[in-house]
Coordinates of C-alpha atoms and ligand atoms in Angstrom, one line a residue:
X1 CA 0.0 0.0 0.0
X2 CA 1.3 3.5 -1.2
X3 CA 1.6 6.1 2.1
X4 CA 0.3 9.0 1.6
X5 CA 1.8 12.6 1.7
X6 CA 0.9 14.4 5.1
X7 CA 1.1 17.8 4.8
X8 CA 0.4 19.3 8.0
X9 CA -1.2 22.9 6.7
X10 CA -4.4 23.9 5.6
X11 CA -5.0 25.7 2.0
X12 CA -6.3 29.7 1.9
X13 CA -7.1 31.9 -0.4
X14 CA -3.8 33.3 -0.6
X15 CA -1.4 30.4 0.0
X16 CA -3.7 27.8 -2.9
X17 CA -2.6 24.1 -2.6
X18 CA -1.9 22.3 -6.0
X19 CA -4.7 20.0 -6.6
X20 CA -5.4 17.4 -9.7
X21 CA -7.7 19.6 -10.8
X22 CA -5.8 22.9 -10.9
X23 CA -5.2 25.5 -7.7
X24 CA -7.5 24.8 -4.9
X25 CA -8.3 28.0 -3.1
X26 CA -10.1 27.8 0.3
X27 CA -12.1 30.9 1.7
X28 CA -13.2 31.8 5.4
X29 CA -15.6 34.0 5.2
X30 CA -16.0 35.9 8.9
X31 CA -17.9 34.9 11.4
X32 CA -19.1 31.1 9.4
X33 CA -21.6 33.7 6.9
X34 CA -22.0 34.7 3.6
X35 CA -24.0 37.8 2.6
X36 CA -26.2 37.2 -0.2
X37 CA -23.6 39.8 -2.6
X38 CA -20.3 37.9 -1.1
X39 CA -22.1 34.6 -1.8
X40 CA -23.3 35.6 -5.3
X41 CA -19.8 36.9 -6.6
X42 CA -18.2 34.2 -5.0
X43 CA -20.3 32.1 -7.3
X44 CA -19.4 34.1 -10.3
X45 CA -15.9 34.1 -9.4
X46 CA -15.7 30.3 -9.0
X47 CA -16.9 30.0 -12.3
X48 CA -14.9 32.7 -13.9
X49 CA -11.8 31.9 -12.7
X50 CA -12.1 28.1 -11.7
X51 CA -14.1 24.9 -13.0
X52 CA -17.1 25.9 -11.2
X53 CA -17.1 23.6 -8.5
X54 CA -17.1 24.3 -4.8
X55 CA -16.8 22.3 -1.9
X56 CA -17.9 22.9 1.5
X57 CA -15.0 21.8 4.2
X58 CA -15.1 20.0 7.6
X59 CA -13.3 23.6 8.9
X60 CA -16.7 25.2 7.8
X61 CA -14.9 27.0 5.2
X62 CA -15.3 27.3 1.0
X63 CA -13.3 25.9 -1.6
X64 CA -12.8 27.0 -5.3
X65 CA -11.7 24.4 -7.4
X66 CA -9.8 24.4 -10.4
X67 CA -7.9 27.8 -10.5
X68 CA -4.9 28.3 -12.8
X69 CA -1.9 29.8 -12.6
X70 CA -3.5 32.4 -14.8
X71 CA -6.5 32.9 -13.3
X72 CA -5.4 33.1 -9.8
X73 CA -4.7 36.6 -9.3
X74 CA -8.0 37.9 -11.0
X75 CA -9.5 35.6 -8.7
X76 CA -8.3 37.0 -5.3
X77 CA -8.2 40.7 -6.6
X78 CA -12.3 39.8 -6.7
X79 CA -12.7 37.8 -3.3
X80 CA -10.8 41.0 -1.9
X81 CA -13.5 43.5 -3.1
X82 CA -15.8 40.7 -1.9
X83 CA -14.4 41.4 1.6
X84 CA -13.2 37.6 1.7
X85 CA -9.0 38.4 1.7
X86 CA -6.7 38.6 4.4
X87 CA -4.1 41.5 4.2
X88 CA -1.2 38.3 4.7
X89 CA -1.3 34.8 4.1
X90 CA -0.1 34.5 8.0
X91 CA -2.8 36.8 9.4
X92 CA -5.4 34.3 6.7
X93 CA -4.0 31.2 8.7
X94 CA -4.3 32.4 11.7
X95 CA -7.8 33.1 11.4
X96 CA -8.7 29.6 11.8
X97 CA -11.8 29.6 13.5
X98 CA -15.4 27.7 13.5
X99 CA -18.5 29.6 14.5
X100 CA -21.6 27.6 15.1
X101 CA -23.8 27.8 12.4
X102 CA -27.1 28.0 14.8
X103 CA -26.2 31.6 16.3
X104 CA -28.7 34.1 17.1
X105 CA -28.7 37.8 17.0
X106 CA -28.8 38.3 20.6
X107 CA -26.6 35.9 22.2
X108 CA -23.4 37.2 21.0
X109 CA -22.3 34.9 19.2
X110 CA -21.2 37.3 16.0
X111 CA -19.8 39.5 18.2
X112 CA -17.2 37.1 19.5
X113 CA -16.3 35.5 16.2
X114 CA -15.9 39.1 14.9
X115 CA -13.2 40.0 17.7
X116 CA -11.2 37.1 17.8
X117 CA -11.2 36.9 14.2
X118 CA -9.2 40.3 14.2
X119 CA -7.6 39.7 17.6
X120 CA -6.2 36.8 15.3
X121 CA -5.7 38.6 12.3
X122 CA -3.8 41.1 14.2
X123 CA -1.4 39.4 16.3
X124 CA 1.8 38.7 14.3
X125 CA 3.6 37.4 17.3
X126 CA 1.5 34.2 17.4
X127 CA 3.1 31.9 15.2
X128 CA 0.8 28.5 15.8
X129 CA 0.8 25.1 14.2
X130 CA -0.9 25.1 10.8
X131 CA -4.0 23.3 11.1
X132 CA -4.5 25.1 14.9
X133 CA -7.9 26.4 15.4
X134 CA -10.6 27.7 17.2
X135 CA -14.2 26.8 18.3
X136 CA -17.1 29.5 19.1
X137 CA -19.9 27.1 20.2
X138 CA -22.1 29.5 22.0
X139 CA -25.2 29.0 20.8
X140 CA -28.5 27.8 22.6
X141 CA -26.4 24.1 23.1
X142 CA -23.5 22.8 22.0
X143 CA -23.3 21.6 18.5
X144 CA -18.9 22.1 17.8
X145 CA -17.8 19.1 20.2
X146 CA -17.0 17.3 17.3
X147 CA -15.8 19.6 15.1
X148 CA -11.8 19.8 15.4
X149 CA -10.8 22.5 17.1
X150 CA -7.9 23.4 19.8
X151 CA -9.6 26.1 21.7
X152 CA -13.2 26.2 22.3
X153 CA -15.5 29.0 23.8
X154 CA -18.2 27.4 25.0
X155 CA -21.1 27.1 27.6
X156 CA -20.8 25.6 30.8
X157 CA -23.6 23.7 32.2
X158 CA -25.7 26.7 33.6
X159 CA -25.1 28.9 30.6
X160 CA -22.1 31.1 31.6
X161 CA -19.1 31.4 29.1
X162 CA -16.1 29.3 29.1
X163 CA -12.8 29.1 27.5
X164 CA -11.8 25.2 27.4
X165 CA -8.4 23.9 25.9
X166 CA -9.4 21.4 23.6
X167 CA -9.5 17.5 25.6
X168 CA -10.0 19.0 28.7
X169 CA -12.5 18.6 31.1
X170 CA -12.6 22.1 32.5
X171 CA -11.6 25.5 31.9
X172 CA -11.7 29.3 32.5
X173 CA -14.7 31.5 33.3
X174 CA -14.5 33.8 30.6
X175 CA -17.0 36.7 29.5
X176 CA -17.8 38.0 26.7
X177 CA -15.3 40.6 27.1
X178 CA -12.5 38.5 28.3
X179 CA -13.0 35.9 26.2
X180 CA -10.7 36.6 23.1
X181 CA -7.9 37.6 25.4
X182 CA -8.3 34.4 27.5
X183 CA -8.6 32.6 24.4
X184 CA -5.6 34.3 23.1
X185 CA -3.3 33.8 26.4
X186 CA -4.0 29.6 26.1
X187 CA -2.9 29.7 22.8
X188 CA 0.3 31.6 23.8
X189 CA 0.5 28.8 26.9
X190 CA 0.4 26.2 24.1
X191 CA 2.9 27.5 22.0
X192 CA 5.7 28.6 25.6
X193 CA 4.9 25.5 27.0
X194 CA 6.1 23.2 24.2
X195 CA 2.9 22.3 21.8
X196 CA 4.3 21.5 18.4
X197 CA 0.3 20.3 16.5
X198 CA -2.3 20.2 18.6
X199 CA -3.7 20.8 21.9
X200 CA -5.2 17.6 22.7
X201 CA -2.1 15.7 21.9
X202 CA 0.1 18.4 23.9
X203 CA -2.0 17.6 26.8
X204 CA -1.7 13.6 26.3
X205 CA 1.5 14.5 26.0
X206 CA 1.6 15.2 29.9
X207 CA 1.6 18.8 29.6
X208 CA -0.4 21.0 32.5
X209 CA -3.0 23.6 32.1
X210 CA -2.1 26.4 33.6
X211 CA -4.5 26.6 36.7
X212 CA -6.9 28.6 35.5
X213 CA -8.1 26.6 32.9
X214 CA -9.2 24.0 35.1
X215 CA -11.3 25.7 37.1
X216 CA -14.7 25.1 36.0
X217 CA -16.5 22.6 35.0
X218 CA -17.3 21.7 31.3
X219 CA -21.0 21.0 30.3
X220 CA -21.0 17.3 30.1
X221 CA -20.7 15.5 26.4
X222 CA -24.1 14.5 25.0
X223 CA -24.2 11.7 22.6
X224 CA -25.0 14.0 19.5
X225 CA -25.4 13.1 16.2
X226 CA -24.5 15.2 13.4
X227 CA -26.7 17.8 12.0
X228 CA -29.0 16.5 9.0
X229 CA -30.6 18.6 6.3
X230 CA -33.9 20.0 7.0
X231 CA -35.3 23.0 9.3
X232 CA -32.9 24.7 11.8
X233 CA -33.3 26.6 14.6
X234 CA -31.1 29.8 12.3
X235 CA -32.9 28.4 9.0
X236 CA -33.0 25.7 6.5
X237 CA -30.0 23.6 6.0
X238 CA -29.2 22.6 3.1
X239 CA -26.8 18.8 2.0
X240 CA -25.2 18.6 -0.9
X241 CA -23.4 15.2 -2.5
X242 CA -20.3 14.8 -1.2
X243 CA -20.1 18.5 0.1
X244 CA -20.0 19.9 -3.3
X245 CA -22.2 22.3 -5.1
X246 CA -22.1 24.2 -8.4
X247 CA -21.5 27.6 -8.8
X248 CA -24.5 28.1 -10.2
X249 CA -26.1 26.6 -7.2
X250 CA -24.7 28.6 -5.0
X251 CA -26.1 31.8 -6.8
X252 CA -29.2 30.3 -7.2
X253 CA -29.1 29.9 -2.7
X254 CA -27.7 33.6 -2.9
X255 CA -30.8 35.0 -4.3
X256 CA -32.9 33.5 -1.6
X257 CA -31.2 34.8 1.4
X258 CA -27.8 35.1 3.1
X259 CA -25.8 31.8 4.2
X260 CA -24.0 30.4 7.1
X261 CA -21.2 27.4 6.5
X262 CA -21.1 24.8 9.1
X263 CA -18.8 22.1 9.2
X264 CA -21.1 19.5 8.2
X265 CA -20.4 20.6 4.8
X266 CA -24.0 21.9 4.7
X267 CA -25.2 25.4 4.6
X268 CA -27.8 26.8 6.1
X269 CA -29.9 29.0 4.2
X270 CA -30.5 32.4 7.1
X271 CA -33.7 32.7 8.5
X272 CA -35.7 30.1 5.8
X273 CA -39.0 28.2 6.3
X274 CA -38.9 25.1 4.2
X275 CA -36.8 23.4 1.5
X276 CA -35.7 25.8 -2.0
X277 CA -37.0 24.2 -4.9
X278 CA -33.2 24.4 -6.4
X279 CA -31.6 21.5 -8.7
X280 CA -28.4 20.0 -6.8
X281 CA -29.6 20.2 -3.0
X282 CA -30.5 17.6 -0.9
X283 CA -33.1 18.7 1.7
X284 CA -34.3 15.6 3.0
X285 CA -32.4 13.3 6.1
X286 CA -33.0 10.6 4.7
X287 CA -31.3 11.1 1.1
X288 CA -29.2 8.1 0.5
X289 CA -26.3 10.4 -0.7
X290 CA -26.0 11.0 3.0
X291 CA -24.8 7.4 3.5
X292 CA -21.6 7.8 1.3
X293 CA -18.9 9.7 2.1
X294 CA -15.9 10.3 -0.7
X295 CA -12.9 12.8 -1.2
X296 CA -12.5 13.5 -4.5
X297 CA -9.8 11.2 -5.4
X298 CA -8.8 11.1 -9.4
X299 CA -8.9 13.1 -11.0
X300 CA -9.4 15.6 -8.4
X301 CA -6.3 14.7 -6.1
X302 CA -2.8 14.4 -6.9
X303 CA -2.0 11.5 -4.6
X304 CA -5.4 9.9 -5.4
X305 CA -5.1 6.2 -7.0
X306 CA -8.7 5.6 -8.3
X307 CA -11.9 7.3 -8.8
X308 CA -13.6 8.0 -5.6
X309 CA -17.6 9.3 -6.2
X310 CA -18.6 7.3 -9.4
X311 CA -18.7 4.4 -7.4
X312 CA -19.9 6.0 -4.1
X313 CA -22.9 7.5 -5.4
X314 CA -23.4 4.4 -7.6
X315 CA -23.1 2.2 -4.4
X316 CA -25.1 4.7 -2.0
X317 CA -28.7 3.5 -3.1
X318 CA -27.8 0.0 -1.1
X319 CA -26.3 1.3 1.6
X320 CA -29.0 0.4 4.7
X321 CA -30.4 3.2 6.6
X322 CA -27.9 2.7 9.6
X323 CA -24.9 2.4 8.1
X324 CA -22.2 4.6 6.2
X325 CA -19.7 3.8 3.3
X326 CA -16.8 5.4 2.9
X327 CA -14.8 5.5 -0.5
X328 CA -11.4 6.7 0.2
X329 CA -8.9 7.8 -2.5
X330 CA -5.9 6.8 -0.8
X331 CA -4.9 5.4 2.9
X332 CA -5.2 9.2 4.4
X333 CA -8.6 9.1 4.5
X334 CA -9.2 13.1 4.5
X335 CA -13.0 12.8 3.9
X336 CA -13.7 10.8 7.0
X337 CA -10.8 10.1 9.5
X338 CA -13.1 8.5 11.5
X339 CA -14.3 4.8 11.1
X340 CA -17.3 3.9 9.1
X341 CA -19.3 0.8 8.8
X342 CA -17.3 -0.1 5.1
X343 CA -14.2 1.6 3.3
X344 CA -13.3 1.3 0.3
X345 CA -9.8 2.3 0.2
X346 CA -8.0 3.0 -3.6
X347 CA -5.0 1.1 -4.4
X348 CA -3.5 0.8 -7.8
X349 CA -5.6 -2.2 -8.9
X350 CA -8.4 -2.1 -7.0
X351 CA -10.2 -1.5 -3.7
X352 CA -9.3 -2.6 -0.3
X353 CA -12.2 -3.0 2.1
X354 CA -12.3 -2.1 6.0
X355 CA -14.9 -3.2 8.5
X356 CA -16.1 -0.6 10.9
X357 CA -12.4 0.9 10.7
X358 CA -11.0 3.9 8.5
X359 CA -8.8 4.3 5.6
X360 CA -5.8 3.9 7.4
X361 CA -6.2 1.6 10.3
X362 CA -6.7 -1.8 9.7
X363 CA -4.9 -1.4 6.9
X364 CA -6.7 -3.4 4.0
X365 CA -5.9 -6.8 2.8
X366 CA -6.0 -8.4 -0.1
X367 CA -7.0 -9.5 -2.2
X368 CA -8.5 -6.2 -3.7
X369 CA -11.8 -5.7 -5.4
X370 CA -11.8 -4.6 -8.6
X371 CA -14.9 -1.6 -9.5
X372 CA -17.0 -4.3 -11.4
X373 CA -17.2 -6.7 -8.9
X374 CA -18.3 -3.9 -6.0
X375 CA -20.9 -2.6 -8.7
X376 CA -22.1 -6.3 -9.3
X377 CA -22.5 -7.4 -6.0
X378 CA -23.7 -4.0 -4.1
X379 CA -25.8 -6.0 -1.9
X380 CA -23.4 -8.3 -0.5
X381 CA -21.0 -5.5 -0.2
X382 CA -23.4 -3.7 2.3
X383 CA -24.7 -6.8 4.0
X384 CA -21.6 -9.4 4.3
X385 CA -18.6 -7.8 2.3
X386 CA -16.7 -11.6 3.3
X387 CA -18.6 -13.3 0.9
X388 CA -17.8 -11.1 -2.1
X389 CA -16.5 -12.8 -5.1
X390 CA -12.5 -12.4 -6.1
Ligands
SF4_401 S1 -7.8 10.7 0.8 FE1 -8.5 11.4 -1.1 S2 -8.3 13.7 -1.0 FE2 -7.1 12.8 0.6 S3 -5.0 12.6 -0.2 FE3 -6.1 10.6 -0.5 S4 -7.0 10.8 -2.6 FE4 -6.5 12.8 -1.9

C-alpha cells in the first residue's frame, strides 16, 4: 500500500494548494456567513476563474476548485473586493476559527467570532501550528464538540461562558469581554509551554493547564449526532453530494437569502422556512447520498489512486439506513478520519475494504476488489462484504 503525503497545513485563499484539478483556493468567510452579494460573486468568481465547482470543508470553510496559474490573481483581486481576503497569508491562517452555524442575534455569538477573528488577524507574534484552530460554540447548546478545534469557547452547564483547551475537562470563566484575550493567552500557553500540533495531543502529552483553565467545570458531552438537512433553529440547512455544489447553485441559494457554512459541509440558508425548490440540493435526512462519504480522489487529487464518487454515489442507493460507506482515495482518508461501517480504500488495482475501521487503520488486505465486482454485487457488499467474489 502506497503512504500518503501528510502535509500538515491547511489551503487559503492566498497560500492555494496544488490540486489534480488545478489550484484549490479555500475561503473563510467571517464569522461562518456569507452575505447574499459575497455569496453571489463568490459564485461568479468560482466559475470565472475556476471549474465551477465548490466544496464545502469540515473547517466550515469554501473551496474554489480548479484555478490556474492564470487565473489566480484575477480571482483574489475579486474575493478582496468581496471582503473575503486577508491582508497576509499569516494573518489568513491564523484566522482559523469555527463559528456555530445556529447563532442568534442576541446571544453574541457574531460579536465574539468578529473579535477574535481580528484579535487573530492582528497578532503577528503568534506563530501557531498550521492546522490550529478555534471553536465559538455559544449557541443555545453545544453543536462544535465534534468539530476539530484546539480552543473552544463554550457554555458551561448553567449557561455562563467558558474558554476550554481542547481534551480538557474544564476550563476558564470567561466573559464575553474576556474571552478573546483568554482565548488568546492559552494559545500563547500552548505554544511557551512546548505544543508542536495540537492541543489535545500536547495535553496527552503530559503537559499542565495552567490553573486557571481548570477551574470550571465543562457541560457534560451528549451523545450527539451530526446535524441533518432540514429545518434549523437559524434556517434551512441545506446537504449537498459529497459537500460539493455548483457555482451556479450557490447563486441560485444567494438569491434567496444570506448563508451560514457549518462544518457539516452543509449550509444553512439564514432565516428560511422550508426546503428551496433548487436542482443539486439535498433537503431531506433521509437522502441516500447521506450514507456515502468520498474525497475526490482522481482526478481531483494528486496522490489519489482511483476514482472515488462514481462508485460511491453508484453504491449509495444500497447502503441500509444505519450504516455509512466510505470510498477513500488513498490510505489518508481526509473525507472521513473516522471509522465507518465499510471503506473502500484506492490502491493501484483495485479497492481494499475495511470493517467498521477507516482508511488507514486496519490497513486493508488483499485481495482487492476490482470496480466491477463492487458494482455487481452492491448487496453483499453492504450486508456481508466476506462473501464477495475475487
Ligand atoms: S484521501 Fe482522497 S483527497 Fe485525501 S489525499 Fe487521498 S486521494 Fe487525496
Amino acid at each position: 500500500m502506497s503512504t500518503p503525503l501528510v502535509k500538515g497545513w491547511c489551503p487559503g485563499a492566498l497560500r492555494p494548494m496544488l490540486s489534480g484539478d488545478g489550484l484549490l483556493v479555500r475561503v473563510r468567510p467571517p464569522i461562518g456567513q456569507l452575505t447574499q452579494a459575497q455569496a453571489d460573486g463568490l459564485a461568479r468568481l468560482a466559475a470565472q476563474y475556476g471549474n465551477g465547482q465548490i466544496d464545502l470543508s469540515a473547517r466550515a470553510n469554501i473551496q474554489i476548485r480548479g484555478v490556474t496559474d492564470q487565473t489566480y490573481a484575477p480571482l483574489v483581486t475579486g474575493l478582496a473586493s468581496l471582503g473575503l481576503i486577508d491582508a497576509t497569508p499569516e494573518a489568513e491562517a491564523r484566522r482559523n476559527i469555527v463559528v456555530t452555524p445556529f447563532w442568534q442575534s442576541s446571544d453574541g455569538t457574531a460579536e465574539l467570532a468578529e473579535r477574535l477573528g481580528s484579535a487573530l488577524r492582528d497578532d503577528r507574534t503568534l506563530a501557531l501550528p498550521g492546522k490550529f484552530g478555534f471553536a465559538i460554540d455559544t449557541g443555545a447548546t453545544p453543536v462544535l464538540r465534534d468539530v476539530s478545534a484546539d480552543i473552544r469557547i463554550e457554555r458551561d452547564a448553567t449557561g455562563a461562558l467558558l474558554c476550554r483547551a481542547d481534551s480538557a475537562a474544564s476550563g476558564a470563566r470567561v466573559t464575553s469581554d474576556t474571552a478573546v484575550d483568554t482565548a488568546l493567552s492559552l494559545a500563547r500557553w500552548f505554544i511557551s509551554s512546548g505544543g508542536r500540533k495540537r492541543m489535545a495531543v500536547h495535553l496527552a502529552d503530559g503537559a499542565t493547564l495552567p490553573s486557571a483553565f481548570t477551574a470550571i467545570e465543562a457541560a457534560p458531552m451528549t451523545d450527539m449526532s451530526p446535524p441533518v438537512p432540514g429545518q434549523s433553529t437559524a434556517g434551512f440547512m441545506i446537504g449537498f453530494a459529497f459537500g460539493q455544489l455548483q457555482a451556479r447553485t450557490l447563486s441560485a441559494l444567494a438569491d434567496i437569502a444570506p448563508l451560514r457554512v457549518t462544518p457539516w459541509r452543509m449550509l444553512v440558508l439564514e432565516g428560511q422556512t422550508g426546503a428551496p425548490d433548487i436542482k443539486g440540493i439535498i433537503t431531506h435526512a433521509d437522502d441516500p447520498m447521506l450514507r456515502v462519504i468520498a474525497c475526490p480522489g482522481l482526478p481531483g487529487c494528486t496522490q489519489a489512486l482511483q476514482p472515488t464518487r462514481p462508485l460511491a454515489r453508484a453504491l449509495a442507493p444500497h447502503v441500509p439506513v444505519d450504516k455509512m460507506l466510505h470510498v477513500s482515495g488513498c490510505a489518508k482518508g481526509c473525507a472521513q478520519p473516522g471509522p465507518t461501517s465499510l471503506t473502500l480504500v484506492a490502491q493501484a488495482h483495485g479497492f481494499g475494504l475495511v470493517r467498521d475501521g477507516n482508511a488507514a487503520f486496519p490497513p486493508p488486505h488483499p485481495p482487492l476488489l476490482t470496480v466491477e465486482q463492487l458494482l455487481a454485487n452492491p448487496g453483499t457488499l453492504m450486508e456481508n462484504p466476506n462473501a464477495l467474489p475475487v
